[in-house]
Coordinates of C-alpha atoms in Angstrom, one line a residue:
X1 CA 0.3 -12.0 22.9
X2 CA 4.0 -11.9 22.3
X3 CA 5.3 -12.8 18.9
X4 CA 8.9 -13.6 18.1
X5 CA 10.6 -11.3 15.6
X6 CA 12.4 -12.9 12.6
X7 CA 16.1 -13.1 13.1
X8 CA 18.3 -10.9 10.7
X9 CA 20.1 -12.8 8.0
X10 CA 23.7 -13.6 8.8
X11 CA 25.6 -11.5 6.2
X12 CA 28.8 -13.7 6.5
X13 CA 26.8 -16.8 5.7
X14 CA 25.2 -15.1 2.8
X15 CA 28.5 -14.1 1.3
X16 CA 29.8 -17.6 1.8
X17 CA 26.8 -19.1 0.0
X18 CA 27.2 -16.7 -2.9
X19 CA 30.9 -17.5 -3.1
X20 CA 30.3 -21.2 -3.0
X21 CA 27.7 -21.3 -5.7
X22 CA 29.8 -19.2 -8.1
X23 CA 33.1 -21.0 -7.3
X24 CA 31.8 -24.3 -8.6
X25 CA 31.4 -22.7 -12.0
X26 CA 34.4 -20.3 -12.1
X27 CA 37.2 -22.3 -10.4
X28 CA 39.7 -21.0 -7.8
X29 CA 40.8 -17.8 -9.7
X30 CA 37.1 -17.0 -10.5
X31 CA 36.2 -17.6 -6.8
X32 CA 38.9 -15.2 -5.7
X33 CA 37.7 -12.5 -8.1
X34 CA 34.1 -13.1 -7.1
X35 CA 35.0 -12.7 -3.4
X36 CA 36.5 -9.3 -4.1
X37 CA 33.4 -8.2 -6.1
X38 CA 31.0 -9.5 -3.4
X39 CA 33.0 -7.8 -0.6
X40 CA 32.9 -4.6 -2.5
X41 CA 29.2 -4.9 -3.0
X42 CA 28.5 -5.4 0.6
X43 CA 30.8 -2.7 1.9
X44 CA 29.2 0.1 3.9
X45 CA 30.1 2.6 1.1
X46 CA 27.9 2.0 -1.9
X47 CA 29.7 1.4 -5.2
X48 CA 28.7 2.6 -8.6
X49 CA 29.4 1.9 -12.2
X50 CA 27.2 4.6 -13.7
X51 CA 27.4 8.4 -13.9
X52 CA 25.8 9.9 -10.8
X53 CA 22.5 11.7 -11.2
X54 CA 22.9 15.2 -12.5
X55 CA 20.3 17.3 -10.6
X56 CA 20.1 21.0 -10.7
X57 CA 20.4 22.8 -7.3
X58 CA 17.5 24.9 -6.2
X59 CA 18.3 28.6 -5.8
X60 CA 19.3 29.3 -2.2
X61 CA 19.1 25.6 -1.2
X62 CA 21.9 23.7 0.4
X63 CA 21.5 20.5 -1.6
X64 CA 22.8 17.3 -0.1
X65 CA 23.8 15.9 -3.5
X66 CA 23.1 12.7 -5.5
X67 CA 24.0 9.4 -4.0
X68 CA 26.2 6.8 -5.5
X69 CA 23.5 4.1 -5.4
X70 CA 24.3 0.4 -5.0
X71 CA 24.6 -1.4 -8.3
X72 CA 22.8 -4.8 -7.7
X73 CA 24.2 -7.2 -10.3
X74 CA 22.0 -10.0 -11.7
X75 CA 22.8 -13.4 -10.3
X76 CA 24.1 -16.1 -12.5
X77 CA 21.4 -18.5 -13.8
X78 CA 19.1 -18.2 -10.9
X79 CA 18.0 -15.5 -8.4
X80 CA 19.3 -15.4 -4.9
X81 CA 16.4 -14.3 -2.8
X82 CA 18.4 -13.9 0.4
X83 CA 20.7 -11.6 -1.5
X84 CA 17.8 -9.5 -2.8
X85 CA 16.1 -9.5 0.7
X86 CA 19.3 -8.1 2.2
X87 CA 19.5 -5.5 -0.5
X88 CA 16.1 -4.2 0.5
X89 CA 17.2 -4.2 4.2
X90 CA 20.2 -2.1 3.2
X91 CA 18.0 0.3 1.3
X92 CA 15.6 0.7 4.3
X93 CA 18.5 1.4 6.6
X94 CA 19.9 4.0 4.3
X95 CA 16.5 5.8 4.3
X96 CA 15.8 5.5 8.0
X97 CA 19.3 6.4 9.2
X98 CA 19.2 9.5 7.0
X99 CA 15.9 10.4 8.8
X100 CA 17.4 9.7 12.2
X101 CA 20.5 11.7 11.4
X102 CA 18.8 14.8 10.0
X103 CA 15.1 14.9 11.0
X104 CA 14.4 12.8 14.1
X105 CA 12.2 13.3 16.1
X106 CA 10.3 15.4 13.5
X107 CA 7.8 13.8 11.2
X108 CA 9.6 13.4 7.9
X109 CA 12.9 14.1 6.2
X110 CA 13.5 16.5 3.3
X111 CA 16.5 14.6 1.8
X112 CA 17.7 17.2 -0.7
X113 CA 18.3 19.8 2.1
X114 CA 18.7 17.5 5.1
X115 CA 15.9 19.4 6.8
X116 CA 13.0 18.2 8.9
X117 CA 9.3 18.4 8.1
X118 CA 6.5 18.7 10.6
X119 CA 3.4 17.6 8.6
X120 CA 1.7 14.8 10.6
X121 CA 1.2 16.2 14.1
X122 CA 4.9 16.6 14.9
X123 CA 5.1 13.4 16.8
X124 CA 7.7 11.6 14.7
X125 CA 5.5 9.8 12.2
X126 CA 8.5 8.3 10.3
X127 CA 9.7 6.6 13.4
X128 CA 6.3 5.1 14.4
X129 CA 5.5 4.1 10.8
X130 CA 8.8 2.3 10.5
X131 CA 8.8 0.3 13.8
X132 CA 7.2 -2.9 12.5
X133 CA 9.4 -2.8 9.4
X134 CA 12.5 -2.6 11.7
X135 CA 11.2 -5.6 13.6
X136 CA 10.6 -7.7 10.5
X137 CA 14.0 -6.9 9.1
X138 CA 15.8 -7.5 12.4
X139 CA 16.9 -3.8 12.9
X140 CA 16.6 -4.0 16.7
X141 CA 18.9 -1.1 17.6
X142 CA 16.8 1.3 15.5
X143 CA 13.6 -0.2 17.0
X144 CA 14.9 0.4 20.6
X145 CA 15.6 4.1 19.8
X146 CA 12.2 4.5 18.3
X147 CA 10.6 2.8 21.3
X148 CA 12.3 5.2 23.7
X149 CA 10.8 8.1 21.7
X150 CA 7.3 6.6 21.7
X151 CA 7.4 6.1 25.5
X152 CA 7.7 9.9 25.9
X153 CA 4.8 10.8 23.5
X154 CA 1.8 12.7 24.9
X155 CA -0.2 13.1 21.7
X156 CA -1.2 16.7 22.6
X157 CA -1.6 19.3 19.9
X158 CA -1.8 22.9 20.9
X159 CA -4.8 25.0 19.7
X160 CA -5.7 25.8 17.0
X161 CA -4.0 22.7 15.5
X162 CA -5.6 19.4 14.9
X163 CA -4.8 15.8 14.0
X164 CA -6.0 14.5 10.7
X165 CA -8.1 11.6 11.8
X166 CA -7.5 9.2 8.9
X167 CA -3.8 9.7 8.6
X168 CA -3.3 9.6 12.4
X169 CA -5.2 6.4 12.6
X170 CA -3.6 4.4 9.9
X171 CA 0.0 5.7 10.5
X172 CA 0.3 6.2 14.3
X173 CA -2.4 4.0 15.8
X174 CA -1.8 1.2 13.2
X175 CA 1.9 1.5 13.6
X176 CA 1.8 1.3 17.5
X177 CA -0.6 -1.7 17.4
X178 CA 1.4 -3.6 14.8
X179 CA 4.7 -3.0 16.6
X180 CA 3.1 -4.2 19.8
X181 CA 1.8 -7.3 18.1
X182 CA 5.3 -8.1 16.8
X183 CA 7.3 -7.2 19.9
X184 CA 5.1 -7.6 22.9
X185 CA 6.4 -4.3 24.3
X186 CA 3.6 -3.2 26.6
X187 CA 4.3 0.5 26.4
X188 CA 3.2 0.3 22.7
X189 CA -0.2 -0.9 23.7
X190 CA -0.4 1.8 26.5
X191 CA 0.4 4.5 23.9
X192 CA -2.1 3.0 21.4
X193 CA -4.8 3.0 24.0
X194 CA -4.0 6.6 24.9
X195 CA -4.0 7.8 21.3
X196 CA -7.2 5.8 20.6
X197 CA -9.0 7.6 23.4
X198 CA -7.7 11.0 22.3
X199 CA -9.1 10.5 18.8
X200 CA -12.5 9.4 20.0
X201 CA -14.1 12.9 19.8
X202 CA -13.8 12.7 16.0
X203 CA -16.8 10.4 16.1
X204 CA -19.0 12.9 18.0
X205 CA -20.9 14.1 14.9
X206 CA -24.7 13.8 14.5
X207 CA -24.3 10.8 12.2
X208 CA -21.4 9.1 14.2
X209 CA -19.2 9.3 11.1
X210 CA -15.7 10.5 12.0
X211 CA -14.9 14.0 10.9
X212 CA -11.8 15.2 9.1
X213 CA -9.7 16.2 12.1
X214 CA -9.7 16.6 15.9
X215 CA -7.7 18.5 18.4
X216 CA -6.3 15.7 20.7
X217 CA -6.1 18.0 23.7
X218 CA -9.4 19.9 23.7
X219 CA -11.5 17.5 21.6
X220 CA -12.5 20.3 19.2
X221 CA -13.6 19.0 15.8
X222 CA -12.3 20.3 12.5
X223 CA -14.5 19.7 9.5
X224 CA -11.9 20.0 6.7
X225 CA -12.0 22.3 3.7
X226 CA -15.7 21.6 2.8
X227 CA -17.6 20.9 6.1
X228 CA -19.6 19.0 6.9
X229 CA -18.3 16.6 4.3
X230 CA -15.9 13.7 4.7
X231 CA -14.3 11.4 2.1
X232 CA -15.3 7.7 2.0
X233 CA -11.8 6.5 2.6
X234 CA -11.2 8.9 5.5
X235 CA -14.3 7.8 7.4
X236 CA -14.2 4.0 6.7
X237 CA -10.6 3.1 7.2
X238 CA -10.4 2.9 11.0
X239 CA -12.3 -0.3 11.8
X240 CA -9.3 -2.7 11.7
X241 CA -7.4 -0.6 14.2
X242 CA -10.2 0.2 16.6
X243 CA -11.6 -3.4 16.6
X244 CA -8.2 -4.8 17.4
X245 CA -7.8 -2.1 20.1
X246 CA -11.1 -3.1 21.6
X247 CA -10.0 -6.8 21.6
X248 CA -6.8 -5.9 23.4
X249 CA -8.2 -3.4 26.0
X250 CA -11.9 -4.5 26.5
X251 CA -13.0 -0.9 25.9
X252 CA -16.5 -1.3 24.3
X253 CA -16.5 2.3 23.0
X254 CA -13.7 1.4 20.6
X255 CA -15.9 -1.2 19.0
X256 CA -19.1 0.8 19.1
X257 CA -17.8 3.9 17.3
X258 CA -16.6 1.9 14.3
X259 CA -19.7 -0.4 14.3
X260 CA -21.7 2.7 13.6
X261 CA -19.6 3.2 10.4
X262 CA -20.2 -0.4 9.4
X263 CA -23.9 0.0 10.0
X264 CA -24.2 3.1 7.9
X265 CA -22.3 1.4 5.0
X266 CA -24.4 -1.7 5.2
X267 CA -27.7 0.2 5.1
X268 CA -26.6 2.5 2.2
X269 CA -24.7 0.1 -0.1
X270 CA -27.2 0.1 -2.9
X271 CA -28.5 3.6 -2.6
X272 CA -26.3 5.2 -5.3
X273 CA -25.0 2.4 -7.5
X274 CA -25.0 -1.4 -7.3
X275 CA -22.6 -2.2 -4.4
X276 CA -20.7 1.1 -4.4
X277 CA -20.6 4.2 -2.2
X278 CA -20.1 7.8 -3.1
X279 CA -16.7 9.3 -2.4
X280 CA -18.2 12.3 -0.4
X281 CA -20.5 12.0 2.7
X282 CA -22.3 14.4 4.9
X283 CA -21.3 13.9 8.5
X284 CA -24.4 15.8 9.7
X285 CA -26.9 13.1 8.5
X286 CA -24.7 10.2 7.3
X287 CA -25.8 10.4 3.7
X288 CA -23.9 10.2 0.4
X289 CA -23.3 13.6 -1.1
X290 CA -22.5 12.9 -4.8
X291 CA -22.5 10.3 -7.6
X292 CA -18.7 9.9 -7.9
X293 CA -17.4 6.4 -7.5
X294 CA -13.7 5.4 -7.2
X295 CA -11.3 2.9 -5.8
X296 CA -8.6 5.6 -6.0
X297 CA -7.5 8.2 -3.4
X298 CA -11.0 9.1 -2.1
X299 CA -12.4 5.6 -1.8
X300 CA -9.7 2.9 -1.9
X301 CA -9.3 1.7 1.7
X302 CA -13.0 1.7 2.5
X303 CA -13.4 -1.2 0.1
X304 CA -10.2 -2.8 1.4
X305 CA -11.4 -2.8 5.0
X306 CA -14.6 -4.8 4.1
X307 CA -12.6 -8.0 3.2
X308 CA -10.0 -7.4 5.9
X309 CA -12.5 -7.1 8.7
X310 CA -13.9 -10.4 7.6
X311 CA -10.4 -11.9 7.7
X312 CA -9.3 -10.1 10.9
X313 CA -11.8 -12.1 13.1
X314 CA -11.1 -15.5 11.5
X315 CA -13.9 -15.2 8.9
X316 CA -16.6 -15.4 11.6
X317 CA -18.6 -12.3 10.6
X318 CA -20.2 -13.1 7.2
X319 CA -21.8 -9.6 6.8
X320 CA -18.4 -8.2 5.9
X321 CA -17.9 -11.0 3.3
X322 CA -21.4 -10.2 1.8
X323 CA -20.6 -6.4 1.7
X324 CA -17.2 -7.1 0.1
X325 CA -18.6 -9.4 -2.6
X326 CA -21.4 -7.0 -3.4
X327 CA -18.9 -4.1 -3.7
X328 CA -16.6 -6.2 -5.9
X329 CA -19.4 -7.0 -8.2
X330 CA -20.2 -3.2 -8.5
X331 CA -16.5 -2.4 -9.2
X332 CA -16.1 -5.0 -11.8
X333 CA -19.3 -4.0 -13.6
X334 CA -18.9 -0.3 -13.4
X335 CA -15.3 0.8 -13.0
X336 CA -13.2 -1.7 -15.1
X337 CA -12.4 -0.8 -18.7
X338 CA -10.2 -1.9 -21.6
X339 CA -7.8 0.3 -23.5
X340 CA -8.6 0.6 -27.2
X341 CA -5.6 -0.9 -29.0
X342 CA -3.8 -3.3 -26.6
X343 CA -6.7 -4.4 -24.4
X344 CA -5.1 -3.3 -21.1
X345 CA -7.5 -3.8 -18.3
X346 CA -7.7 -0.7 -16.0
X347 CA -9.8 0.6 -13.1
X348 CA -11.0 4.1 -13.2
X349 CA -13.5 6.4 -11.5
X350 CA -17.0 7.5 -12.8
X351 CA -19.1 10.6 -12.2
X352 CA -22.8 10.1 -13.0
X353 CA -21.8 7.1 -15.0
X354 CA -19.1 8.8 -17.1
X355 CA -15.6 7.4 -16.7
X356 CA -12.7 9.7 -16.4
X357 CA -10.4 6.9 -17.8
X358 CA -7.8 8.0 -15.3
X359 CA -6.0 5.3 -13.4
X360 CA -4.2 6.3 -10.2
X361 CA -1.2 4.6 -8.8
X362 CA -3.1 4.3 -5.6
X363 CA -5.6 2.1 -7.4
X364 CA -2.9 -0.5 -8.0
X365 CA -3.7 -1.9 -4.6
X366 CA -6.8 -3.3 -6.0
X367 CA -5.5 -6.4 -7.9
X368 CA -3.8 -7.3 -4.6
X369 CA -7.1 -7.1 -2.7
X370 CA -8.8 -9.2 -5.4
X371 CA -6.2 -12.0 -5.3
X372 CA -6.2 -11.9 -1.4
X373 CA -10.0 -12.3 -1.4
X374 CA -9.9 -15.1 -4.0
X375 CA -7.2 -16.9 -2.1
X376 CA -8.9 -16.5 1.3
X377 CA -12.3 -17.6 0.1
X378 CA -11.1 -20.5 -2.0
X379 CA -13.1 -23.1 0.0
X380 CA -16.2 -20.9 0.5
X381 CA -19.0 -22.8 -1.2
X382 CA -21.3 -19.8 -1.0
X383 CA -19.4 -18.0 -3.8
X384 CA -20.2 -19.1 -7.3
X385 CA -17.3 -20.6 -9.2
X386 CA -17.8 -18.1 -12.1
X387 CA -17.5 -15.2 -9.6
X388 CA -14.2 -16.6 -8.4
X389 CA -12.9 -16.8 -11.9
X390 CA -13.9 -13.2 -12.5
X391 CA -12.0 -12.0 -9.5
X392 CA -8.9 -14.0 -10.5
X393 CA -9.0 -12.7 -14.0
X394 CA -9.5 -9.1 -12.9
X395 CA -6.6 -9.4 -10.4
X396 CA -4.3 -10.8 -13.1
X397 CA -5.2 -8.2 -15.7
X398 CA -5.1 -5.2 -13.4
X399 CA -1.7 -6.3 -12.0
X400 CA -0.3 -6.7 -15.5
X401 CA -1.4 -3.1 -16.3
X402 CA 0.1 -1.7 -13.1
X403 CA 3.4 -3.5 -14.0
X404 CA 3.1 -2.3 -17.7
X405 CA 3.2 1.3 -16.7
X406 CA 6.5 0.7 -14.8
X407 CA 7.9 -1.6 -17.5
X408 CA 7.2 0.8 -20.3
X409 CA 8.6 3.8 -18.5
X410 CA 12.1 4.9 -19.7
X411 CA 13.2 5.2 -16.0
X412 CA 11.5 2.0 -14.9
X413 CA 9.3 3.9 -12.4
X414 CA 5.5 4.1 -12.6
X415 CA 3.4 7.3 -12.9
X416 CA 1.1 8.8 -10.3
X417 CA -1.8 9.2 -12.7
X418 CA -2.3 8.0 -16.3
X419 CA -5.3 8.5 -18.6
X420 CA -6.2 5.8 -21.1
X421 CA -7.2 6.6 -24.6
X422 CA -10.7 6.3 -25.9
X423 CA -12.9 7.5 -28.7
X424 CA -15.2 9.1 -26.1
X425 CA -14.8 12.3 -24.1
X426 CA -15.7 12.5 -20.4
X427 CA -17.4 15.8 -21.3
X428 CA -19.6 14.2 -23.9
X429 CA -23.2 14.3 -22.6
X430 CA -24.1 11.3 -24.7
X431 CA -21.1 9.3 -23.9
X432 CA -22.9 7.2 -21.3
X433 CA -25.2 5.9 -24.0
X434 CA -22.5 4.8 -26.3
X435 CA -19.7 3.5 -24.0
X436 CA -18.6 0.1 -25.2
X437 CA -15.2 -0.3 -23.6
X438 CA -16.4 -1.6 -20.2
X439 CA -14.6 -4.8 -19.4
X440 CA -17.8 -6.7 -18.6
X441 CA -19.2 -5.9 -22.1
X442 CA -16.2 -7.5 -23.7
X443 CA -16.2 -10.4 -21.3
X444 CA -19.8 -11.3 -22.0
X445 CA -19.1 -11.2 -25.8
X446 CA -16.1 -13.4 -25.3
X447 CA -18.1 -15.9 -23.4
X448 CA -20.9 -15.8 -26.0
X449 CA -18.4 -16.6 -28.7
X450 CA -17.1 -19.7 -26.9
X451 CA -14.4 -18.3 -24.5
X452 CA -11.6 -18.6 -26.9
X453 CA -8.1 -19.0 -25.3
X454 CA -9.5 -19.7 -21.9
X455 CA -9.0 -16.2 -20.6
X456 CA -11.0 -13.0 -21.5
X457 CA -9.8 -9.8 -23.2
X458 CA -7.6 -7.9 -20.8
X459 CA -6.2 -11.1 -19.3
X460 CA -5.5 -13.5 -22.2
X461 CA -3.0 -12.7 -25.0
X462 CA -1.5 -9.8 -23.0
X463 CA 0.4 -7.2 -25.0
X464 CA 4.1 -6.8 -24.8
X465 CA 5.7 -3.6 -23.5
X466 CA 5.7 -0.5 -25.6
X467 CA 9.3 0.3 -25.4
X468 CA 11.6 2.0 -27.9
X469 CA 12.0 0.0 -31.1
X470 CA 9.3 -2.5 -29.9
X471 CA 6.9 -1.3 -32.6
X472 CA 4.1 -0.9 -30.0
X473 CA 2.5 2.4 -29.0
X474 CA 1.1 3.3 -25.6
X475 CA -2.6 3.7 -25.4
X476 CA -2.5 6.0 -22.4
X477 CA -0.9 9.3 -21.5
X478 CA 0.7 10.5 -18.3
X479 CA -1.4 13.0 -16.4
X480 CA 1.0 13.2 -13.4
X481 CA 4.4 11.8 -14.3
X482 CA 5.8 11.8 -10.7
X483 CA 6.9 8.7 -8.8
X484 CA 6.3 9.4 -5.1
X485 CA 7.9 6.2 -3.7
X486 CA 4.4 4.6 -3.8
X487 CA 3.9 1.0 -2.6
X488 CA 0.7 -0.1 -4.2
X489 CA 2.0 -1.9 -7.3
X490 CA 4.6 -3.6 -5.1
X491 CA 1.9 -4.5 -2.6
X492 CA -0.1 -6.2 -5.3
X493 CA 3.0 -8.0 -6.7
X494 CA 3.6 -9.4 -3.2
X495 CA 0.1 -10.6 -2.9
X496 CA 0.0 -12.1 -6.4
X497 CA 3.2 -14.0 -5.6
X498 CA 1.9 -15.3 -2.3
X499 CA -1.4 -16.4 -3.6
X500 CA -0.4 -17.8 -7.1
X501 CA 3.2 -18.8 -6.6
X502 CA 4.1 -17.2 -9.9
X503 CA 7.7 -16.1 -9.6
X504 CA 7.2 -13.5 -12.4
X505 CA 5.9 -11.1 -9.8
X506 CA 9.0 -11.4 -7.7
X507 CA 11.2 -10.7 -10.7
X508 CA 9.1 -7.7 -11.7
X509 CA 9.4 -6.4 -8.1
X510 CA 13.2 -6.8 -8.3
X511 CA 13.2 -4.7 -11.5
X512 CA 11.2 -2.0 -9.8
X513 CA 13.5 -2.1 -6.8
X514 CA 16.6 -1.5 -9.0
X515 CA 14.9 1.4 -10.6
X516 CA 14.1 3.0 -7.2
X517 CA 17.8 2.5 -6.3
X518 CA 19.0 4.0 -9.5
X519 CA 16.8 7.1 -9.5
X520 CA 15.6 7.8 -6.0
X521 CA 18.6 7.1 -3.8
X522 CA 20.6 10.1 -2.7
X523 CA 23.4 10.5 -0.2
X524 CA 20.9 12.0 2.2
X525 CA 18.2 9.2 1.8
X526 CA 15.6 8.8 -0.8
X527 CA 13.5 11.3 -2.8
X528 CA 10.5 11.0 -5.0
X529 CA 11.0 12.1 -8.6
X530 CA 9.0 14.5 -10.7
X531 CA 9.2 13.1 -14.3
X532 CA 9.5 9.3 -14.7
X533 CA 9.1 9.5 -18.5
X534 CA 12.8 10.1 -19.2
X535 CA 15.8 7.8 -18.9
X536 CA 17.3 9.8 -16.1
X537 CA 14.8 11.8 -14.1
X538 CA 16.5 15.1 -13.1
X539 CA 14.0 16.7 -10.8
X540 CA 13.5 15.1 -7.4
X541 CA 10.9 16.0 -4.8
X542 CA 12.4 17.1 -1.5
X543 CA 10.4 14.6 0.4
X544 CA 10.8 11.1 1.9
X545 CA 7.2 10.1 2.9
X546 CA 6.8 8.0 6.0
X547 CA 4.7 5.5 4.0
X548 CA 7.8 4.4 2.1
X549 CA 9.3 3.2 5.4
X550 CA 6.0 1.6 6.4
X551 CA 5.0 0.1 3.1
X552 CA 7.3 0.3 0.1
X553 CA 10.4 -1.4 1.6
X554 CA 8.3 -3.7 3.8
X555 CA 6.5 -5.2 0.8
X556 CA 9.7 -5.5 -1.2
X557 CA 11.3 -7.3 1.8
X558 CA 8.3 -9.7 2.1
X559 CA 8.3 -10.2 -1.7
X560 CA 11.9 -11.4 -1.7
X561 CA 12.1 -13.1 1.7
X562 CA 12.8 -16.8 1.5
X563 CA 10.9 -17.2 4.7
X564 CA 7.2 -16.4 5.3
X565 CA 7.3 -14.1 8.4
X566 CA 3.6 -13.0 8.0
X567 CA 1.4 -15.8 6.8
X568 CA -1.7 -14.4 5.1
X569 CA -4.0 -16.6 7.3
X570 CA -2.4 -15.3 10.5
X571 CA -2.0 -11.6 9.7
X572 CA -4.0 -8.8 8.0
X573 CA -2.4 -5.6 6.9
X574 CA -4.0 -2.2 7.5
X575 CA -3.9 0.2 4.6
X576 CA -0.5 1.5 5.8
X577 CA 0.9 -2.0 5.6
X578 CA 0.9 -2.4 9.4
X579 CA 0.3 -6.2 10.1
X580 CA -2.3 -7.0 12.7
X581 CA -2.9 -10.5 14.0
X582 CA -6.0 -12.5 13.1
X583 CA -8.1 -13.3 16.2
X584 CA -11.5 -14.5 17.3
X585 CA -13.9 -12.7 19.5
X586 CA -14.4 -14.5 22.8
X587 CA -17.9 -15.4 24.0
X588 CA -17.5 -12.6 26.6
X589 CA -16.6 -10.1 23.9
X590 CA -19.5 -11.1 21.7
X591 CA -21.8 -10.5 24.7
X592 CA -20.3 -7.2 25.7
X593 CA -20.1 -5.8 22.1
X594 CA -23.4 -7.4 21.0
X595 CA -21.8 -9.3 18.1
X596 CA -24.2 -11.7 16.5

């Protein structure tokens, strides 16, 4: 199916609109001054009114130098979303053209040294990851150049190398399928089919669970650092891609290999904890290998793909809804906690029932998943109204906490990992008997006392930001103070905006975007930063991850876009933010794949 790509915003019309709106308030002279300012803002050379970042050069490194980042002024009286959308398009182009200029067709750019990195198979992951973003933003010249590169790909890796199954699936396969869905370019489907077949040996384990890596030329399996184990997120985050590929190609094997994963998950959902799965699995026998539960790095997208498989096929396979709801119940009851002084709601991981009280930036996808589920299942009478309220409250409280860690940071950027305060130690053997800061414990008490204020602790009476001179103190510490151009908080802000209509999420996203521009933008692209807990971070990482091109700027673009290019009832995002169209299995497919 061919889908029309949104047309790029006419920059001349945008300038005219800004001039007109300001001229009515400023008069002729004011309009002339505004025109000069606006033209300066939109010139190809970014302007600056602040001192450039002062970053020490690494010894022996040819450093590309700090950028003079765009200074995006606040609009008068009301936000101009077209203006903000175009600012994100400019940022994406600055990042991608730096990659094209200095690293293409390698995988990623090292922006401090203008060098290339080969860290994801050497096939040009940044180009593939960015293709659907280009199409959405109307960057067709860049798309055509990337398409030419894709058409020459062979996906072969010489021995003894291997392709990381999870990353290759979500970045390359997901990127090819999404770009095909948006453009209709048949070569993209051909290449997705070719890659999908070359990854199939990864499923040839005794349990049918995919292994860590596979050589795409010989089919040799690579079990990872601790064979025969595989992480939950790595094994259960390929169903969206392979089910859509089965739908497009008619290849039953694509459906069957991921159906085995779903069957294992369905059979084992209550074996370790109510609704949850262990983060480590044995590929030899398909069993759970520990008692560690998380929606962070080792488990996140496995839970995400339960709901999204249900949405992908037009809500026609209720087993995925049941698994999602059961898992959500387990997460809310076991992994959600309140901070001790400000009642910040956070999600953490537990090991044998003991919480680490760490919250990863990666876990900030979860409020977005909850609000997407609530929105999509609004009219589902099989879900109790109280459960729907719980999901809405949890989404709101968690999203607020994710924003808080950005809003309280001196740099305006969020940390990779934070640890929330508590009177209990994760090493205390008796802690599990005395833990009282679980969210559900407080919620039940609040309900028993009459549900004062209409919203429970962690959601109602939200604390202000603990900034300098605010009089408030943080009740968490930074474990890893880096900002790695992560998209998860922005992703949740986008979904909160689309599902609730509350403009506060767009405004907070704009604040984050300006902080990224201020601290991460360099002349040679964008870099992650090491320490976000200072006003001017001085130590950048020499990396521009491909997921920033696939996710971070895409979600910002969608958050600010006045249009709605990807309606949530028509598209579903894979965990790398590659949109795939919603479809229904045909009667012939149901028969061929034995879908009930």
